[in-house]
Coordinates of C-alpha atoms in Angstrom, one line a residue:
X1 CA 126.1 148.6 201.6
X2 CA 122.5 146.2 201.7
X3 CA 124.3 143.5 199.9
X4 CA 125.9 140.5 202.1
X5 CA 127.5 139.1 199.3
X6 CA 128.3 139.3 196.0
X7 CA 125.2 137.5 194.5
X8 CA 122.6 139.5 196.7
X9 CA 124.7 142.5 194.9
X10 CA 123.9 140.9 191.6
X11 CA 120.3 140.5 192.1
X12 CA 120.2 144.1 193.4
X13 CA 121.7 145.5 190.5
X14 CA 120.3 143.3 187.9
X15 CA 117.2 145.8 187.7
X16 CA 115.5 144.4 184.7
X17 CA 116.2 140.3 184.2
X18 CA 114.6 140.3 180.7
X19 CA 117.4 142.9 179.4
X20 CA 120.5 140.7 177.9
X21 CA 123.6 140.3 180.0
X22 CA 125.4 137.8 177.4
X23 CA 125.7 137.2 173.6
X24 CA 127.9 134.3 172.7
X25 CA 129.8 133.8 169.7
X26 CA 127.7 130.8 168.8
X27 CA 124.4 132.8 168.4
X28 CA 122.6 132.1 171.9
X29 CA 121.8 135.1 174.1
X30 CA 120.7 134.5 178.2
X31 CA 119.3 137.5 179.7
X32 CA 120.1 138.5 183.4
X33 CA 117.5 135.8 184.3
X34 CA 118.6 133.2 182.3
X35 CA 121.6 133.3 183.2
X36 CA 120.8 133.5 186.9
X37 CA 119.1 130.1 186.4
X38 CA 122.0 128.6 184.6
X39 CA 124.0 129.6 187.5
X40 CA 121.3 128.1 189.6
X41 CA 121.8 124.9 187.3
X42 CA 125.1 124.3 187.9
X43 CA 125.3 124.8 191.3
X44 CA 122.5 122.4 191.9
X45 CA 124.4 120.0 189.8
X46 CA 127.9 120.5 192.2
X47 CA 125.3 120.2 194.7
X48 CA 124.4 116.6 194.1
X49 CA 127.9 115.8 193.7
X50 CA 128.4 117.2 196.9
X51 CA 129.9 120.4 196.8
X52 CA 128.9 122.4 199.9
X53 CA 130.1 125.3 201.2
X54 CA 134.0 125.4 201.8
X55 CA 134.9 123.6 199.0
X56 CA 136.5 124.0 195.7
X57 CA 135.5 123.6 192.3
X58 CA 138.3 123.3 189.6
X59 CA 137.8 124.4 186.2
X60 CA 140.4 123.8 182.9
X61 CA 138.4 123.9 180.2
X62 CA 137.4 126.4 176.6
X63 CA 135.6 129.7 177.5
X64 CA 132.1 129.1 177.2
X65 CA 129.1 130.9 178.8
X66 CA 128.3 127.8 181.1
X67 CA 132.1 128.3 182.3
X68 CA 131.5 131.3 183.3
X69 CA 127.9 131.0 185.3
X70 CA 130.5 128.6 187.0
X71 CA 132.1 131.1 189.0
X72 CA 128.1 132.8 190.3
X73 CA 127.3 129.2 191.0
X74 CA 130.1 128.7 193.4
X75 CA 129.5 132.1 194.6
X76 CA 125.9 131.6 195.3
X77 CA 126.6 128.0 197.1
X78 CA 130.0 129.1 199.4
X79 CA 132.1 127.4 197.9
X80 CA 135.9 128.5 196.2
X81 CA 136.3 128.8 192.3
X82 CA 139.5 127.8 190.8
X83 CA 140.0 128.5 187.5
X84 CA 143.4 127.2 185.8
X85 CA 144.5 128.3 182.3
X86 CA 144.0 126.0 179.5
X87 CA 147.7 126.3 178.7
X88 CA 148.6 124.2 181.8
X89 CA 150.7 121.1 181.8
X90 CA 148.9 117.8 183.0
X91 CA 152.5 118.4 185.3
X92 CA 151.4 121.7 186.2
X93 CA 147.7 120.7 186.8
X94 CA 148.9 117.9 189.1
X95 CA 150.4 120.4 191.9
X96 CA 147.5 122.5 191.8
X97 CA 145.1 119.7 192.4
X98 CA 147.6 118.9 195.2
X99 CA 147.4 122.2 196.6
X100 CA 143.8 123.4 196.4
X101 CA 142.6 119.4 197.0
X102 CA 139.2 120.6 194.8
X103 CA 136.2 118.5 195.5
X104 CA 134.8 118.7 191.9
X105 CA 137.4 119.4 188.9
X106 CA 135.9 120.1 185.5
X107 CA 137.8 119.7 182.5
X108 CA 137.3 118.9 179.1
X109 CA 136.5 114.7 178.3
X110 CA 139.8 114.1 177.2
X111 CA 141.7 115.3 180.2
X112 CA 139.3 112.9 182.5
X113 CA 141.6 109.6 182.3
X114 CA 144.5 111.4 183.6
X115 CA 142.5 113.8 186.1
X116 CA 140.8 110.9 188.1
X117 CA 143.8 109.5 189.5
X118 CA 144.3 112.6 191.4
X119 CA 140.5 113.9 191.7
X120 CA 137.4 112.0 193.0
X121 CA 134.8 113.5 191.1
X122 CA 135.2 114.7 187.2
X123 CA 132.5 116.3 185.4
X124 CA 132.9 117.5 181.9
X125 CA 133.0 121.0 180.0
X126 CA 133.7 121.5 176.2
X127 CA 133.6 125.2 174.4
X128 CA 129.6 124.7 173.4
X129 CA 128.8 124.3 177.0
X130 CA 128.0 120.4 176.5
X131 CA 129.0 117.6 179.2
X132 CA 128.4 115.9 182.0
X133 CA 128.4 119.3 184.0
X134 CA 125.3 120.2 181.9
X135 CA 122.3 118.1 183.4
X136 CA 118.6 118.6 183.6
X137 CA 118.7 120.2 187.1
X138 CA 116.6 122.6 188.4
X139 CA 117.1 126.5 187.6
X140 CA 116.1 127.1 191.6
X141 CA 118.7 127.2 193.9
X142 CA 118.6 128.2 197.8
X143 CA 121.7 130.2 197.7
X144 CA 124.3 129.6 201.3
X145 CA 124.3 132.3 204.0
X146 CA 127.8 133.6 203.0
X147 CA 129.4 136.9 203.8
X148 CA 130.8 140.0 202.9
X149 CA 134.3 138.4 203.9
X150 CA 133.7 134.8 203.1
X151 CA 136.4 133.5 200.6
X152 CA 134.7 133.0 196.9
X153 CA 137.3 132.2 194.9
X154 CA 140.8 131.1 194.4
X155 CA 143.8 132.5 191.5
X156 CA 147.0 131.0 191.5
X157 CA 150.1 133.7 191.1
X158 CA 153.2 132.1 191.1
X159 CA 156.5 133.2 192.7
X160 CA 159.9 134.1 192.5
X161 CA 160.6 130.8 194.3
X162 CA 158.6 129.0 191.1
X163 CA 156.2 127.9 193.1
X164 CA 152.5 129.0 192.5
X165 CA 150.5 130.6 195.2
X166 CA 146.9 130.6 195.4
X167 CA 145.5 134.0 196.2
X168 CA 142.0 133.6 198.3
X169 CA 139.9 136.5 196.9
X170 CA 136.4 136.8 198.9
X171 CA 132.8 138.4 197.9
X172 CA 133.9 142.0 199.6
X173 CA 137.0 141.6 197.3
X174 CA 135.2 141.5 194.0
X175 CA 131.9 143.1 194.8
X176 CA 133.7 146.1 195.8
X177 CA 136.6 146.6 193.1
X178 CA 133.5 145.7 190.2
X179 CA 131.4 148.4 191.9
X180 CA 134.7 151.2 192.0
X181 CA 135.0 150.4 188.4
X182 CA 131.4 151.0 187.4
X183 CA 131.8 154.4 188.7
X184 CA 135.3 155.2 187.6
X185 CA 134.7 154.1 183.9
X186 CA 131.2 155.4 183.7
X187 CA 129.4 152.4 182.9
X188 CA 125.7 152.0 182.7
X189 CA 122.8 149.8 181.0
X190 CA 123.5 151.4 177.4
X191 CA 127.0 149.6 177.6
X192 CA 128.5 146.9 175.7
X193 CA 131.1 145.7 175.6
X194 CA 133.4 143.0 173.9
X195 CA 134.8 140.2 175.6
X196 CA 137.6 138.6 174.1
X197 CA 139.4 137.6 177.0
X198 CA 140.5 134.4 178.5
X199 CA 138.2 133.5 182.1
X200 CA 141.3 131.6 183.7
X201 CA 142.9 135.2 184.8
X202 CA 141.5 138.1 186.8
X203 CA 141.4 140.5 183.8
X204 CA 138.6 138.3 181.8
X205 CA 137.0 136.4 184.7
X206 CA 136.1 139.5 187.1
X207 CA 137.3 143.3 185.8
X208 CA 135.2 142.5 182.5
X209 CA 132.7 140.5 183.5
X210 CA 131.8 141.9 186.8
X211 CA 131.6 146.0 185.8
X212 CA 129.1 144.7 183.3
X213 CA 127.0 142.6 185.8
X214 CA 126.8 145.7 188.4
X215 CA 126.4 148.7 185.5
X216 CA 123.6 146.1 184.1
X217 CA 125.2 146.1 180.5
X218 CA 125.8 143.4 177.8
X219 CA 128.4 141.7 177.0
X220 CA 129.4 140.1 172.7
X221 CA 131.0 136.8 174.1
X222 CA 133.4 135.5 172.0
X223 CA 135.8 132.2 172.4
X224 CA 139.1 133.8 171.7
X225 CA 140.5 137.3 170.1
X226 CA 140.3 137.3 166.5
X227 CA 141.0 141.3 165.0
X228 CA 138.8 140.6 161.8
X229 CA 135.8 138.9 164.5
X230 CA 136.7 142.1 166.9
X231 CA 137.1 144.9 164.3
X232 CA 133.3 143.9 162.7
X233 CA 131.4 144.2 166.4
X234 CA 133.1 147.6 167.3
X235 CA 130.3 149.5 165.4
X236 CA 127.8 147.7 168.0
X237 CA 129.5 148.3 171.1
X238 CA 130.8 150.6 173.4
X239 CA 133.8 149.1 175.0
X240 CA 136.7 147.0 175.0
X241 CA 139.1 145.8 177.4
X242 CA 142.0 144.4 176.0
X243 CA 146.0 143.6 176.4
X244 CA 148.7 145.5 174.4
X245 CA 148.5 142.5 171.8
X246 CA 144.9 143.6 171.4
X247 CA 146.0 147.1 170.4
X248 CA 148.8 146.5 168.4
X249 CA 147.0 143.9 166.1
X250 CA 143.8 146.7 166.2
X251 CA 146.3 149.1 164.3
X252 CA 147.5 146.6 161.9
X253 CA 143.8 146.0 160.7
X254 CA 142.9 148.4 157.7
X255 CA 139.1 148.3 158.7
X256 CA 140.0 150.5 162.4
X257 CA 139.3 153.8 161.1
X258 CA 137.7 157.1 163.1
X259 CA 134.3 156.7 161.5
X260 CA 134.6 152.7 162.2
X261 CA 134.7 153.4 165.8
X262 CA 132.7 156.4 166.6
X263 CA 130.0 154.8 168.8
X264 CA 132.7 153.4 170.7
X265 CA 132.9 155.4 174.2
X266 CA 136.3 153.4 176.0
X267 CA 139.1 151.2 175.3
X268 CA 140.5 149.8 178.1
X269 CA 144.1 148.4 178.6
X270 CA 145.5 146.1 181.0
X271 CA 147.6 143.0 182.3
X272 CA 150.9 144.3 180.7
X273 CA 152.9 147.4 179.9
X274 CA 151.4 149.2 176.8
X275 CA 154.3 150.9 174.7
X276 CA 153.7 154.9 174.8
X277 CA 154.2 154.5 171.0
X278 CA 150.8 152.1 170.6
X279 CA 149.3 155.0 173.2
X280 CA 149.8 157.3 170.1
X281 CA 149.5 155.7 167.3
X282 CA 145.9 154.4 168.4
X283 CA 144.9 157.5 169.4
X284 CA 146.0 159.3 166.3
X285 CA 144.0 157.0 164.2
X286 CA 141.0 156.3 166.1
X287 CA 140.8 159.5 168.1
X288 CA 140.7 157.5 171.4
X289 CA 142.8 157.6 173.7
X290 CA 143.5 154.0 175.2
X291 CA 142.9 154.4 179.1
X292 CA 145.3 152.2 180.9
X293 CA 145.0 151.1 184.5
X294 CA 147.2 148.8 187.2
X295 CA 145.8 145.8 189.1
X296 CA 147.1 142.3 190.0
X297 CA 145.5 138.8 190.6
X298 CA 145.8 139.7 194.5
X299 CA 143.9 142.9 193.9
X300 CA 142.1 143.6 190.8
X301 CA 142.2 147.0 190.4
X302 CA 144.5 149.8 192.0
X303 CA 144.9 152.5 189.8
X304 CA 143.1 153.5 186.4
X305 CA 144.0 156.8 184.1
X306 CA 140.9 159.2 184.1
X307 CA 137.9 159.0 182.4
X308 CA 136.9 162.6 182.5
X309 CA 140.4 164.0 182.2
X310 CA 144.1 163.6 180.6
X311 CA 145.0 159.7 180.4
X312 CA 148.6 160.1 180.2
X313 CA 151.2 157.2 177.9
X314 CA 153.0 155.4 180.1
X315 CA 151.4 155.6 183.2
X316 CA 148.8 153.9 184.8
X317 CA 146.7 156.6 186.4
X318 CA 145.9 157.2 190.2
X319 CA 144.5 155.4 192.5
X320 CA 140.7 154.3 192.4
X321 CA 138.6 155.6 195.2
X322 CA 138.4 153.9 198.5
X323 CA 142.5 152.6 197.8
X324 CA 145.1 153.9 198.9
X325 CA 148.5 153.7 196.8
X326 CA 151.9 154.5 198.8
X327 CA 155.6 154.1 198.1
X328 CA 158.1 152.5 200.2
X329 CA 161.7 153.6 200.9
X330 CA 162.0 155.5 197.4
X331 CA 165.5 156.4 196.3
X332 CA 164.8 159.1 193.9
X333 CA 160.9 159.1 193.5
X334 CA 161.2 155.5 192.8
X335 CA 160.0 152.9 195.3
X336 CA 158.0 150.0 196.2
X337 CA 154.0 150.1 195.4
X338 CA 152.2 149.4 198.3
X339 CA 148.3 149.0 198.6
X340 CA 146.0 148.8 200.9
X341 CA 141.7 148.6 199.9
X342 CA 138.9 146.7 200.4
X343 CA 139.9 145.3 197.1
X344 CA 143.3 143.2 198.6
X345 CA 142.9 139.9 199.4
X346 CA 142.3 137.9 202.1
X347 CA 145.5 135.4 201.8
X348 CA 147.3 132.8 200.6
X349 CA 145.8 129.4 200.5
X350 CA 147.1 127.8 203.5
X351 CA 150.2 129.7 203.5
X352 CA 150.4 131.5 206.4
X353 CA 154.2 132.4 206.7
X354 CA 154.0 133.6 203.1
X355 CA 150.8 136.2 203.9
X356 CA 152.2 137.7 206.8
X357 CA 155.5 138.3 204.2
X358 CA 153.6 139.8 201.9
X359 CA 152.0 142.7 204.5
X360 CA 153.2 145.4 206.3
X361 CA 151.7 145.5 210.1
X362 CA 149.9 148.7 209.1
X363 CA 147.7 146.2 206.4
X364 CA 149.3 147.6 203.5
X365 CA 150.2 144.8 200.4
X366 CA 153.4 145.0 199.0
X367 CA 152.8 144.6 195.3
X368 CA 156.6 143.4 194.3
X369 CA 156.3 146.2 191.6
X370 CA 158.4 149.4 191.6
X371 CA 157.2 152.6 191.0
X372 CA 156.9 156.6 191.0
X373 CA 154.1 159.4 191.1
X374 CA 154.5 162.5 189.1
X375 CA 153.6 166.2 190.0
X376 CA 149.8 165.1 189.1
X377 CA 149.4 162.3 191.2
X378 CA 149.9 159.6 187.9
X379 CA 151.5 156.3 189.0
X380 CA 153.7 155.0 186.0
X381 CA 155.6 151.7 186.6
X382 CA 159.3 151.2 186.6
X383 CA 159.7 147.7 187.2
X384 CA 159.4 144.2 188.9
X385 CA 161.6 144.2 192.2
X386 CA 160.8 140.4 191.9
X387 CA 161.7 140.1 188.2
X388 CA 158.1 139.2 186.7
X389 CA 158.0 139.2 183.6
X390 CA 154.3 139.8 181.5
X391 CA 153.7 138.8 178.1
X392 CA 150.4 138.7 176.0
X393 CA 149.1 140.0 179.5
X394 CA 150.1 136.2 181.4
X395 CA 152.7 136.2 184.2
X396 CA 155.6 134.3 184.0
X397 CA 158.2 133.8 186.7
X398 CA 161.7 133.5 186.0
X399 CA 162.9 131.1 188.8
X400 CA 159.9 127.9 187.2
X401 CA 161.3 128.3 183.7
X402 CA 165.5 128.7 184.9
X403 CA 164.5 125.7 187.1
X404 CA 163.9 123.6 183.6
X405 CA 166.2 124.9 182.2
X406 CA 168.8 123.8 184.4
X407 CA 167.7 120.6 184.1
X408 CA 168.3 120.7 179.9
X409 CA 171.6 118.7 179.0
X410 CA 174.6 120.9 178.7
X411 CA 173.3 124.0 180.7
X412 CA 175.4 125.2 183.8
X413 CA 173.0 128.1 184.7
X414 CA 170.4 130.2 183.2
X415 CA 168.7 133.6 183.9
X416 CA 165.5 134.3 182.4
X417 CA 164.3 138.0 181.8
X418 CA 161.5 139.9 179.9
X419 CA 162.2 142.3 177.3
X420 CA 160.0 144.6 174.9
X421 CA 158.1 143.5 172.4
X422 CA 155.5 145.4 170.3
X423 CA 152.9 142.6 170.1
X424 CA 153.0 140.7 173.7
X425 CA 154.4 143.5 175.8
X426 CA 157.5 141.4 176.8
X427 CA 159.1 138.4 175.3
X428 CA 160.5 135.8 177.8
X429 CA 164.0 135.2 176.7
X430 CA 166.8 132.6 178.4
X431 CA 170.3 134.2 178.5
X432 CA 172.4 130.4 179.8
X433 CA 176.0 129.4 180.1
X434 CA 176.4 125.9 178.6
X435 CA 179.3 122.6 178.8
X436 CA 181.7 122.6 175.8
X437 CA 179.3 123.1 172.8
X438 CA 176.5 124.7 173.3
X439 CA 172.6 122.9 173.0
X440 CA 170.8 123.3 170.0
X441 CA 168.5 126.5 170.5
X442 CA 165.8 125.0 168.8
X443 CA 165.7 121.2 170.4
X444 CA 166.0 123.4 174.1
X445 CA 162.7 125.1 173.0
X446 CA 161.1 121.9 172.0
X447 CA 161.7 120.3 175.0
X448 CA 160.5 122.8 177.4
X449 CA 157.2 122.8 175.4
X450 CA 156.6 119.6 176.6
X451 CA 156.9 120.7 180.0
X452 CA 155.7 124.4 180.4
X453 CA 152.5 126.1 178.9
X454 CA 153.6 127.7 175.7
X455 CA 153.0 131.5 176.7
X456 CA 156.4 130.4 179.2
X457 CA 158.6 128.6 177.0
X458 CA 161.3 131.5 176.1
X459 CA 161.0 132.5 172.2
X460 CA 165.2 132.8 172.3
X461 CA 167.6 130.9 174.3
X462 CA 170.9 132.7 174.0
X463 CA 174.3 131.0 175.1
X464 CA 177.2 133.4 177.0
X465 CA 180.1 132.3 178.1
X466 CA 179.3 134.1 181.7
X467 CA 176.1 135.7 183.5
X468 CA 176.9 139.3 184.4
X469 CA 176.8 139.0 188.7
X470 CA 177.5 141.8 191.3
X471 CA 179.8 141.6 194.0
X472 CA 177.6 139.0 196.3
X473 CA 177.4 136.7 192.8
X474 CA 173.9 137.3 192.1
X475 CA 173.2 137.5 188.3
X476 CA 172.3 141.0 187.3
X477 CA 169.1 140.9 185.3
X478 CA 169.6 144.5 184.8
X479 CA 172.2 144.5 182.5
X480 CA 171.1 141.3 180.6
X481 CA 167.5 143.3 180.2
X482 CA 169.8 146.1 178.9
X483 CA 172.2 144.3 177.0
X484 CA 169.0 142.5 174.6
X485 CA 166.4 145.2 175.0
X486 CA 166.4 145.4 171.2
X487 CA 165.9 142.0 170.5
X488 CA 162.6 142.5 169.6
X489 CA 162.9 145.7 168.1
X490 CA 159.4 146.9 166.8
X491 CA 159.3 147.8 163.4
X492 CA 158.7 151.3 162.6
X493 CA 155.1 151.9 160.0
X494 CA 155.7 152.6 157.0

């Protein structure tokens, strides 16, 4: 491959700079150029507030275009982007900050009081891509001599011990899932697609955003997902990625009909289970079938359905080329999803013992996910050996929310588990064993709200007088996911 790094890439790819790589919700349009010298901009700007190579650049702010040239202007001067979700506590904020130690963070102006006391240098960001990020520097920028297998950027992923791990992604990394893709889902120039995504996560800030860069496509930028905004661009576009929610929402709109959608080529879901059911039902009245695929923040993308073939409910395809997909010990067909790719990831920031855990000696990554392959090589997923639980396509981790829990008035213990639901995928739902009298559901859910973003707080908290355990005492999550599977219990269309 010519390219050193993923901005050579992009500039090699980016065959015609006058064709339009971004429309934004707020009527401005940058063209592969312009937004090459916004990038250029901004990195100019970290520049002078001396960001060099190495380094990292926080970012909590609104989607905007400029906070998305953010990431290409950290790529093209070395250093790390860290992009947290807008949903984070100024508690949770604090231990990333902490952790990552970024030279620059960027936030909206009023986060900056409480930011400076743990950041030297603040610059700010709103959703029109106005601030003091934004200054009159110059579009050229000598980009650093980086690497294939220099680090670019940093996601945090948390754990089953509740706390969050950054996962150190390099240029190789993204250039080379973004380039698999590409191929896999046939994209080209002619494409557009819409991005309703959030940047904070892998899904938005890279699988999107990237395959459109290298296939030299366009992308309708909009803020947030709205299905009356989304349902009126489909006619002008080609492709969507999406969560569940996405779908589900889709199918409640009366304007997604067949002849609504018949210049659209894809639709693309990820980040969370999709129910078999909203496979069908979208396909039965659209006449697409939703193509589903499997990646992780440590790896983008493993596995996809085909493009040019069956795409199968319920699974998640087969492997992309150039990754390979194996299962450990399986009891039954069912084991342990392993992967191994130029896609996987370099490490953990600055924790070594907690790499070297999560890698077999052969340089296979063990994924925490269980699954099985059919007769046809599909993957489909059976479930989380480490209990994650995905909702609205964000991951939550039992162990951070039990751990406030616990520290509620009244509660002894608490498990916390996922269960269906037809509009986020899972819900997060508390099952805990409470002193005397039981705490007020609603006052529980209203203080953790204070403390947790709100796509974590638990939509029911449900008192027991005893968590189910095996013969060691460890709490069986099994039966509690069993025992309230129906909680949510979609409601069947009329």
């Amino acid at each position: 491959m010519a390219a050193t790094n993923f901005p050579t890439l992009v500039r090699e790819k980016s065959r015609d700079p006058n064709a339009v790589f971004i429309s934004g919700d707020d009527g401005r349009n940058f063209t592969y150029q312009q937004y090459w010298d916004l990038s250029g901009r901004l990195a100019n700007t970290l520049a002078a507030h001396g960001v060099g190579a190495g380094d990292r650049v926080a970012l909590q702010a609104e989607k905007s275009i400029e906070a998305l040239a953010l990431f290409l202007a950290c790529a093209r001067m070395g250093a790390m982007f860290l992009p947290l979700n807008t949903a984070y506590t100024p508690r949770e904020v604090e231990y990333f900050i902490g952790d990552a130690e970024p030279c620059v963070f960027i936030c909206e102006a009023e986060k900056t009081r409480f930011l400076s006391m743990l950041c030297k240098t603040i610059l700010t960001l709103d959703d029109k891509g106005g601030g003091t990020l934004i200054e009159d520097a110059p579009a050229t920028f000598k980009d650093a001599d980086t690497a294939w297998n220099d680090p670019v950027a940093i996601l945090y992923t948390s754990g089953t011990t509740g706390k969050s791990k950054g996962a150190v992604l390099t240029h190789g990394n993204l250039a080379s899932n973004a380039l698999a893709l590409v191929d896999a889902w046939a994209f080209t120039p002619r494409d557009v697609l819409v991005h309703a995504l959030p940047i904070y996560h892998t899904h938005g800030l890279f699988t999107a955003t990237n395959t459109v860069m290298l296939s030299g496509g366009r992308l309708l930028f909009r803020h947030k997902f709205d299905v009356n905004d989304v349902v009126s661009l489909l006619p002008d576009a080609t492709t969507l990625m999406g969560v569940p929610t996405f779908y589900t929402r889709l199918l409640a709109h009366e304007g997604l009909t067949r002849d609504h959608v018949r210049h659209m080529r894809l639709f693309i879901s990820g980040s969370a289970p999709l129910l078999a059911e909203t496979h069908q039902r979208f396909e039965a009245k659209t006449g697409h079938a939703i193509l589903e695929r499997y990646g992780m923040t440590e790896t983008s993308m493993n596995t996809s359905n085909p493009y040019h073939g069956v795409r199968r409910a319920g699974t998640v395809g087969m492997p992309l080329p150039g990754i390979e997909v194996r299962l450990a010990d399986p009891v039954e067909g069912i084991g342990m999803i392993e992967v191994r790719g130029p896609n996987v990831f370099q490490s953990y920031w600055r924790n070594p013992e907690k790499t070297a855990a999560e890698f077999r000696c052969d340089g296979f990554f063990i994924t925490g996910d269980l699954g099985s392959f059919d007769g046809q090589g599909y993957l489909t997923i059976s479930g989380r050996g480490k209990d994650l639980v995905i909702t609205g396509g964000f991951n939550v981790y039992p162990k951070e929310i039990e751990t406030e829990l616990d520290l509620l008035p009244g509660v002894i213990e608490s498990a916390v588990i996922g269960v269906p639901h037809v509009d986020l995928g899972e819900c997060v739902v508390a099952v805990i064993v409470a002193k005397n009298s039981a705490p007020e559901e609603h006052s529980m859910i209203a203080g953790l709200q204070l403390r947790l973003a709100k796509f974590k707080v638990p939509k029911r908290i449900i008192t027991v007088a005893e968590l189910p355990r095996n013969a060691m005492g460890k709490v069986q999550k099994n039966l509690l996911r069993q025992t309230y599977a129906s909680l949510f219990k979609p409601q069947r269309p009329v």
